[in-house]
XYZ file of C-alpha atoms in Angstrom:
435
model
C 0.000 0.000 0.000
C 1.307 3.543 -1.260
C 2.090 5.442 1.582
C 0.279 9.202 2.140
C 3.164 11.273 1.442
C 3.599 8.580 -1.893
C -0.312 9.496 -2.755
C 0.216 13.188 -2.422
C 3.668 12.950 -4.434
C 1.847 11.648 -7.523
C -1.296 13.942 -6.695
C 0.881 17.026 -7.479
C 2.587 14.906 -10.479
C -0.827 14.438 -12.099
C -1.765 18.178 -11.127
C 1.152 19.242 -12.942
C 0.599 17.016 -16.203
C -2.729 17.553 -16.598
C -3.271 20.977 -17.194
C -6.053 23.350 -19.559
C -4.613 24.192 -23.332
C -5.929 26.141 -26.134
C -4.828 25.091 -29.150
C -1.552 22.907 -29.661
C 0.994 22.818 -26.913
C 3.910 23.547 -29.228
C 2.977 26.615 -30.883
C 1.498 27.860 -27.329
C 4.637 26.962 -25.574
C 6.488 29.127 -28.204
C 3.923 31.965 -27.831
C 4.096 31.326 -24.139
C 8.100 32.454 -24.110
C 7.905 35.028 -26.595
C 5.077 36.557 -23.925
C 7.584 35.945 -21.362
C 10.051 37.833 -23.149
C 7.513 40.842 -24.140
C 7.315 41.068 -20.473
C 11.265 41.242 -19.747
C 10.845 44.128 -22.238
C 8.366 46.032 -21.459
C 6.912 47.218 -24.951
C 5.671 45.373 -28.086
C 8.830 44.075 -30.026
C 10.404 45.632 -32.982
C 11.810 42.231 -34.035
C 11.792 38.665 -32.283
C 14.364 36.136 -33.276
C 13.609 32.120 -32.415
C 15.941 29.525 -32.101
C 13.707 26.432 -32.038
C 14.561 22.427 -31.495
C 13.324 20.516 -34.762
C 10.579 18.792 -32.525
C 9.220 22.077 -31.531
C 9.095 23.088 -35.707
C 7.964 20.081 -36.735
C 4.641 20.101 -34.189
C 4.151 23.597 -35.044
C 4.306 23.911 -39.045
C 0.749 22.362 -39.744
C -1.343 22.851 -37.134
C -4.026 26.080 -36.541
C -3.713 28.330 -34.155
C -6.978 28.698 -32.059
C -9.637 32.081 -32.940
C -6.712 33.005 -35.889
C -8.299 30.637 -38.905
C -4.421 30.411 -39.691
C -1.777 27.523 -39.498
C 1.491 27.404 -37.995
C 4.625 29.357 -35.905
C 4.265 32.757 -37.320
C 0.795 34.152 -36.302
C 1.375 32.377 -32.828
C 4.822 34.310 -32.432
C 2.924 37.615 -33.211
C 0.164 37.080 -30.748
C 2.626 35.887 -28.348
C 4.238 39.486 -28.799
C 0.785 41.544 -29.070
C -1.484 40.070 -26.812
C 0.136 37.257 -24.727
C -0.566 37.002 -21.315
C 2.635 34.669 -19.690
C 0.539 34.228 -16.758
C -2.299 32.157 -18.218
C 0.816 29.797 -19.658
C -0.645 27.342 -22.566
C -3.750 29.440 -22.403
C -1.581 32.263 -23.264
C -3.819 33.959 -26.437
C -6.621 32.963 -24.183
C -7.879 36.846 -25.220
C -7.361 36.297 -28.688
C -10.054 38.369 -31.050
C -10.131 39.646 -34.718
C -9.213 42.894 -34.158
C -5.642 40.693 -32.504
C -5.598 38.852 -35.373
C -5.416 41.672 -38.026
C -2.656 43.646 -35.966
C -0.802 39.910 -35.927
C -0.826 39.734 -39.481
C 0.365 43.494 -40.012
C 2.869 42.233 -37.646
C 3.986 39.088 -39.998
C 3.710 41.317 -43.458
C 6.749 43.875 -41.390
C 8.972 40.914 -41.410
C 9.849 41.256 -37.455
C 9.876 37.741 -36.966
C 13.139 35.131 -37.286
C 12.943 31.800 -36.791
C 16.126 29.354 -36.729
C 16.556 25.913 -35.720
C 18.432 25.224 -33.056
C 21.151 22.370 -33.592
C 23.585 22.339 -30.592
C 21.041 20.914 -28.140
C 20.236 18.056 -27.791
C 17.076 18.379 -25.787
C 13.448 17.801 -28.430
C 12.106 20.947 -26.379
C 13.571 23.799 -27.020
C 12.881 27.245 -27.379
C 14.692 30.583 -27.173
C 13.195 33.814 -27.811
C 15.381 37.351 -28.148
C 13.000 40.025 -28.117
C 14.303 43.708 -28.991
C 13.302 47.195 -28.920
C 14.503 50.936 -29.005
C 17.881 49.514 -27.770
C 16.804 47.211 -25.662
C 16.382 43.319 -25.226
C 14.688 40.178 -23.338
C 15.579 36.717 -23.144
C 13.445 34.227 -22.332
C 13.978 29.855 -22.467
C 11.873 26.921 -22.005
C 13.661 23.732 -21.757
C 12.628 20.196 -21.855
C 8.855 20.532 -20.408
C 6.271 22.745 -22.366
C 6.051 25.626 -19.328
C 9.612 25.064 -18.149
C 11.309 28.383 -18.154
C 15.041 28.018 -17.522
C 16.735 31.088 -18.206
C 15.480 35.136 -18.067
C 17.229 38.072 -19.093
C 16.918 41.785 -19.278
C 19.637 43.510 -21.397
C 22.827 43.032 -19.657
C 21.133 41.602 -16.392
C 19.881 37.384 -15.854
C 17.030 37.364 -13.793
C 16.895 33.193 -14.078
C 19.137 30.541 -15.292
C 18.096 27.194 -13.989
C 14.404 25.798 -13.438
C 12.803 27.075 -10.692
C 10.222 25.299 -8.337
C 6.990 26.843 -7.834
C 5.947 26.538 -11.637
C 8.483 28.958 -12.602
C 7.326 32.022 -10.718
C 8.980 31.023 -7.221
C 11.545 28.968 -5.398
C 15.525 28.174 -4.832
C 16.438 27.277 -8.280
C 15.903 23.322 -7.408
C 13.869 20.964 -9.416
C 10.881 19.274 -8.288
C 11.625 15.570 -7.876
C 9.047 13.481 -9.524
C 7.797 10.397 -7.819
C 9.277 7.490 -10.126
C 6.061 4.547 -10.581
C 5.857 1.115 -11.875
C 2.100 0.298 -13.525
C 1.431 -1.968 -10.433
C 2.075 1.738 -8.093
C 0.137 3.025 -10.988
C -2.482 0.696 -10.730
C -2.460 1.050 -6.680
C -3.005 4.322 -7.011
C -5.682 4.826 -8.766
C -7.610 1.662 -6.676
C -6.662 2.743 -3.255
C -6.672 6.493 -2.979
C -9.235 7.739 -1.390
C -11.975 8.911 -3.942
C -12.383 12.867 -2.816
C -8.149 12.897 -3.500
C -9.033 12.229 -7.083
C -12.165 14.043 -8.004
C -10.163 16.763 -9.997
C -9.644 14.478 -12.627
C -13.474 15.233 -13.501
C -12.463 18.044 -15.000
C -10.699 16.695 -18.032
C -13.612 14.757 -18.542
C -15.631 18.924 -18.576
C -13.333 20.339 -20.424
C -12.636 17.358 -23.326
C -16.529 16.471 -23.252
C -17.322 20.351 -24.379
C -14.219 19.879 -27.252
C -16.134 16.294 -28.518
C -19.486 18.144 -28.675
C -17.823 21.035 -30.299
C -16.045 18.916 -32.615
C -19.245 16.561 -33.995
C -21.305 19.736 -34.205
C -19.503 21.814 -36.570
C -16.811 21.174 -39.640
C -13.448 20.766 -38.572
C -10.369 19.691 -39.410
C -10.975 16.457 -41.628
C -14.431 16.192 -40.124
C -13.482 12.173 -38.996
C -15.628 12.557 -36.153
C -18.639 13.616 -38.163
C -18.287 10.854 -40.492
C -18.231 8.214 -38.357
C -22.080 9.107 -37.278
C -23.225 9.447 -40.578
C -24.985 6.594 -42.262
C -22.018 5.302 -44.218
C -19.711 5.881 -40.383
C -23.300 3.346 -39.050
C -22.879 1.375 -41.930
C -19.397 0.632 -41.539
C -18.929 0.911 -37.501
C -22.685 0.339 -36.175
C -23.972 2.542 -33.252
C -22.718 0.816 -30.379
C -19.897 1.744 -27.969
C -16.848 1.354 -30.178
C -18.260 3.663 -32.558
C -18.968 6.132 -29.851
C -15.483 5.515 -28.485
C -13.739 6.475 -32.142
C -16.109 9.300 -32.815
C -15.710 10.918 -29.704
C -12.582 10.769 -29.312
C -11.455 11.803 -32.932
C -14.151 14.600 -33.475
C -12.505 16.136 -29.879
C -9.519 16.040 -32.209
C -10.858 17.385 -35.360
C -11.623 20.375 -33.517
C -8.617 21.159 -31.225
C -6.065 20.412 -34.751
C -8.136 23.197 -36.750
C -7.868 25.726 -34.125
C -11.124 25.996 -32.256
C -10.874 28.152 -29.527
C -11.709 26.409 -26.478
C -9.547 24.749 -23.908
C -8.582 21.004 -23.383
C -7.290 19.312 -20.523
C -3.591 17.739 -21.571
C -1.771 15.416 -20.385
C 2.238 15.707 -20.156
C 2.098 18.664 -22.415
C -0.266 17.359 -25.410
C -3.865 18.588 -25.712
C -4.314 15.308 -28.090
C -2.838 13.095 -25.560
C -5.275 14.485 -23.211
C -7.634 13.686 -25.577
C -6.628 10.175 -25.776
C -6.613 9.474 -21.730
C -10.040 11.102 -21.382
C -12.837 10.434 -24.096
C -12.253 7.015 -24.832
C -12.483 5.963 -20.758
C -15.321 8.451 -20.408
C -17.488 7.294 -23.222
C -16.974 4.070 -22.600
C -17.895 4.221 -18.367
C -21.054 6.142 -19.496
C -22.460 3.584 -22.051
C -21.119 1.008 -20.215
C -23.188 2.152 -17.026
C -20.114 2.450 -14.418
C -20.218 4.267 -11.626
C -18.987 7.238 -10.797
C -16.157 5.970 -8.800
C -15.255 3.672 -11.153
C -15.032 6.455 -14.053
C -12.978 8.650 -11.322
C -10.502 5.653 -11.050
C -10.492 5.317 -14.610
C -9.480 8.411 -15.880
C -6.966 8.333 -13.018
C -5.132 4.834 -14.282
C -5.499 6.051 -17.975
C -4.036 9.521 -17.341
C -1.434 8.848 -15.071
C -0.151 5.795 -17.347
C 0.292 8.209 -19.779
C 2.131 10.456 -17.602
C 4.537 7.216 -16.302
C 5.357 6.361 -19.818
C 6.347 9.800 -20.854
C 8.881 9.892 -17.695
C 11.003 7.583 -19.918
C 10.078 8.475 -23.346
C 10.488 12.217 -22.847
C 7.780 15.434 -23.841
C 8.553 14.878 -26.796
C 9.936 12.175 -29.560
C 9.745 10.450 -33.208
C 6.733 7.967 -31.315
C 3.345 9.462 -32.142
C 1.804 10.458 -28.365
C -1.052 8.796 -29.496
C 0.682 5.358 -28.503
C 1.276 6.719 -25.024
C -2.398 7.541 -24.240
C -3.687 5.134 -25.794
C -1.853 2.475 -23.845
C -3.592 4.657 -20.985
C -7.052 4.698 -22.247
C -6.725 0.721 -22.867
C -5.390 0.234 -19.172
C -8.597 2.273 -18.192
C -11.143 0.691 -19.792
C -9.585 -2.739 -18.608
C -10.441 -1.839 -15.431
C -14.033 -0.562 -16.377
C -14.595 -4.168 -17.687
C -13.597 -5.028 -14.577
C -10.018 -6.095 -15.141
C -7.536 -6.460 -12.377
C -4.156 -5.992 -12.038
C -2.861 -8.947 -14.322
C -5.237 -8.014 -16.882
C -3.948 -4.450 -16.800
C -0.696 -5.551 -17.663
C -2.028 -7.702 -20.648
C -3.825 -4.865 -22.364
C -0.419 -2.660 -22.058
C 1.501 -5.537 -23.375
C -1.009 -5.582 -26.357
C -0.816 -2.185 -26.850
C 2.885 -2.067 -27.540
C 3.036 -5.392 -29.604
C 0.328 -3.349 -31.967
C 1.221 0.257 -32.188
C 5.193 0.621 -31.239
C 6.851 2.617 -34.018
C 4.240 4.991 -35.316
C 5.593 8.137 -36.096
C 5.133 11.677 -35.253
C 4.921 13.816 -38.355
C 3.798 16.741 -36.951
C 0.387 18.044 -35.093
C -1.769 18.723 -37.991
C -5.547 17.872 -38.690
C -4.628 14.362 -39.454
C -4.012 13.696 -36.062
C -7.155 12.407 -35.543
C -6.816 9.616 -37.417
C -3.880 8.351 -36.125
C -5.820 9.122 -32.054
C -8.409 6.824 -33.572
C -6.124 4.105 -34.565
C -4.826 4.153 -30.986
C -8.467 4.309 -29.314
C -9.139 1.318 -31.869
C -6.719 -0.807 -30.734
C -6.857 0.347 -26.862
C -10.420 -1.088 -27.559
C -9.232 -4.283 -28.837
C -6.468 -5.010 -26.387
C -8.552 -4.132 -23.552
C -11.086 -6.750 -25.191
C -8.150 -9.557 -25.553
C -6.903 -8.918 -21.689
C -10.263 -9.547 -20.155
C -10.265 -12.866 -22.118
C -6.526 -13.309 -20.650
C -4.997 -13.478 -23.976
C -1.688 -11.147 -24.346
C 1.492 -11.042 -26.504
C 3.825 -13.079 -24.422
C 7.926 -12.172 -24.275
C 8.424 -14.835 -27.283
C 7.131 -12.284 -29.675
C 9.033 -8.985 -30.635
C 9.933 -6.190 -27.968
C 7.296 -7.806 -25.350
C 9.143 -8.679 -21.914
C 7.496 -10.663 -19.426
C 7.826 -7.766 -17.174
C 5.621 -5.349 -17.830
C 7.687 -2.206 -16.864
C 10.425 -3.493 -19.377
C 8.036 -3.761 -21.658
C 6.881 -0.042 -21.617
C 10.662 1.025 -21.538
C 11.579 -1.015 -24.710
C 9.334 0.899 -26.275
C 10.218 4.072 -24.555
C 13.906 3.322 -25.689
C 12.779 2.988 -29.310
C 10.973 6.350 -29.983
C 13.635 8.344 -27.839
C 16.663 6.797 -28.971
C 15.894 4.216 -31.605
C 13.935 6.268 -33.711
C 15.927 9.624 -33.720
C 17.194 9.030 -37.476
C 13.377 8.343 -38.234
C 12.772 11.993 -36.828
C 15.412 13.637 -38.836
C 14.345 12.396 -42.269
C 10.269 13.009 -40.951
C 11.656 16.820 -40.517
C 13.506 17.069 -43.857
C 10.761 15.849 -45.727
C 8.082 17.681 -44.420
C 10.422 20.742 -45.092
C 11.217 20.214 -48.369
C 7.835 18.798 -49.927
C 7.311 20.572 -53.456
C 4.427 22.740 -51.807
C 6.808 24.879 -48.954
C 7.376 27.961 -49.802
């Protein structure tokens, strides 16, 4: 049994990785330090140089930026600079309007923005934003987490160089050490702690819920969603809980990818990830008729599964995230089925037999298909555990230990994939249609 000060460790952890977004968390994160910067200054920018990790680029180039009807780095950066409040972190253009969105694109047409990629570090998350101004000049850097400021400057003066504790705004300059889990201290968790402790988690299920409805109601993105409930979607799917699952969960997706302006709760830095841990577990617990409690406990296991594979894997990689939450949603809805433990462990161990080496090409609308791939197969490997049939360690990267399992295929899309990542970069910036 997880002592108290062990529940309250992974409390704050979860607190921490599950957190409101607008739009996606890489083009907020980089509007979120060139705010920051703005700040350090004091005045709107006269010109704002970037030096960005290829990750951060490659997330960024495709994907719309929420209340702008625009895609991509540039019209975040400007909003960052003209309207970005640091405070509100990946709800940073949370006051984004038209009249914004016209001064942002006055902003663009001046040519005050630079963006470089940054090669000498080796961290995925990286951004650096010089802001400058009648003489003047702020520094601002996020490193390795989406809201991680480690380093502040003000002309000749550094105001920061380290991570602080306190979310940044506070503390001694030491890190916050994370609790380090297992699945079976994930799974203990999310069984055993007392039921009040984890009622907060009912907001993802507000916020994402509101994103779904959004997303089947109107035309967004590649419209998956939509599709899936329209005659052909019945004919092909039916109209029972899988196809509620899928459409649910991708037409959340449809909506955040396009750039609707509204917030979703994300997990480890990814609105889509938080996606993934939320709709599939809650659709299923309400057609299924769970309980409350059970839902609660649910969403718990799914998001904080997420959140223990991403301590090896890192914010981001090559691996699409929507293997990560997925693997969550399945362990979730295993236990809504009324799965234990050992069946837990079979429905993760399904999970990465199935969808280890997908890649990440980018946030874009198209992410929705690849969230309901995951969802479809969290579905099935759920299905297969409760029958207790599971890849065993004879087959491919599957260990018998569960927890070796998850960091083979942690291993694979940090390290094993990295040359993967490079050529998904190059092509994506060299297709015949860039500019």
């Amino acid at each position: 049994m997880l002592s108290r000060n062990e529940q309250l460790s992974i409390i704050n952890l979860i607190k921490k990785q599950v957190v409101p977004a607008i739009g996606c968390t890489e083009p907020m994160a980089v509007a979120l330090c060139v705010a920051k910067a703005t700040k350090l200054l004091g005045k709107t920018p006269e010109h704002i140089d970037l030096r960005l990790s290829a990750n951060i680029l490659k997330n960024a180039m495709g994907v719309g930026i929420p209340g702008t009807g625009m895609v991509g780095l540039p019209i975040a950066i400007a909003l960052g600079a003209l309207i970005g409040r640091p405070e509100l972190q990946l709800e940073v253009l949370q006051d984004c309007n038209e009249e914004a969105v016209e001064r942002g694109k006055a902003y663009i047409a001046e040519n005050r923005i630079h963006i470089a990629l940054e090669k000498d570090d080796d961290d995925k998350l990286f951004i650096n934003v010089i802001c400058q101004a009648d003489g003047h000049e702020a520094e601002a850097r996020i490193k390795t987490h989406h809201t991680d400021f480690v380093f502040l400057r003000k002309d000749g003066e550094i105001l920061q160089d380290g991570l602080l504790t306190g979310n940044n705004e506070q503390g001694n300059g030491e890190q916050d050490d994370e609790p380090q889990l297992t699945l079976h201290k994930v799974y203990e968790f999310a069984t055993e702690t007392n039921l009040d402790d984890l009622r907060f988690i009912l907001e993802a299920k507000k916020l994402n819920e509101a994103v779904a409805k959004k997303g089947l109601e109107e035309n967004f993105g590649h419209q998956l969603g939509k599709t899936m409930l329209t005659p052909l979607g019945r004919g092909f799917l039916g109209d029972g809980i899988f196809a509620h699952v899928l459409s649910n969960t991708s037409g959340a997706c449809d909506a955040r990818m396009a750039g609707a302006l509204i917030p979703v709760m994300s997990n480890s830095g990814s609105g889509n990830q938080g996606i993934c841990a939320t709709m599939p577990v809650v659709t299923f617990a309400e057609e299924n008729h769970n309980s409350e409690e059970e839902m609660i406990r649910a969403l718990t296991m799914s998001h904080l599964t997420a959140i223990y594979i991403k301590q090896s894997l890192g914010s981001l990689s090559a691996l699409c995230g929507c293997v990560v939450a997925s693997t969550g949603s399945s362990c979730g809805i295993t236990y809504l089925m009324g799965g234990n433990y050992e069946q837990v462990t079979y429905a993760v161990k399904n999970m990465i037999a199935n969808l280890t080496g997908m890649i990440c090409d980018g946030a874009k609308p198209s992410c929705s298909l690849k969230l309901t791939t995951g969802v479809s197969t969290a579905m099935l490997s759920a299905m297969l555990a409760m029958q207790g049939k599971y890849v065993s360690s004879l087959e491919g990267i599957v260990d018998d230990d569960v927890d070796q399992s998850i960091r083979n295929l942690t291993s694979i899309g940090s390290k094993g994939m990295d040359v993967t990542d490079r050529y998904v970069l190059d092509i994506m910036t060299h297709k015949s249609n860039n500019k």
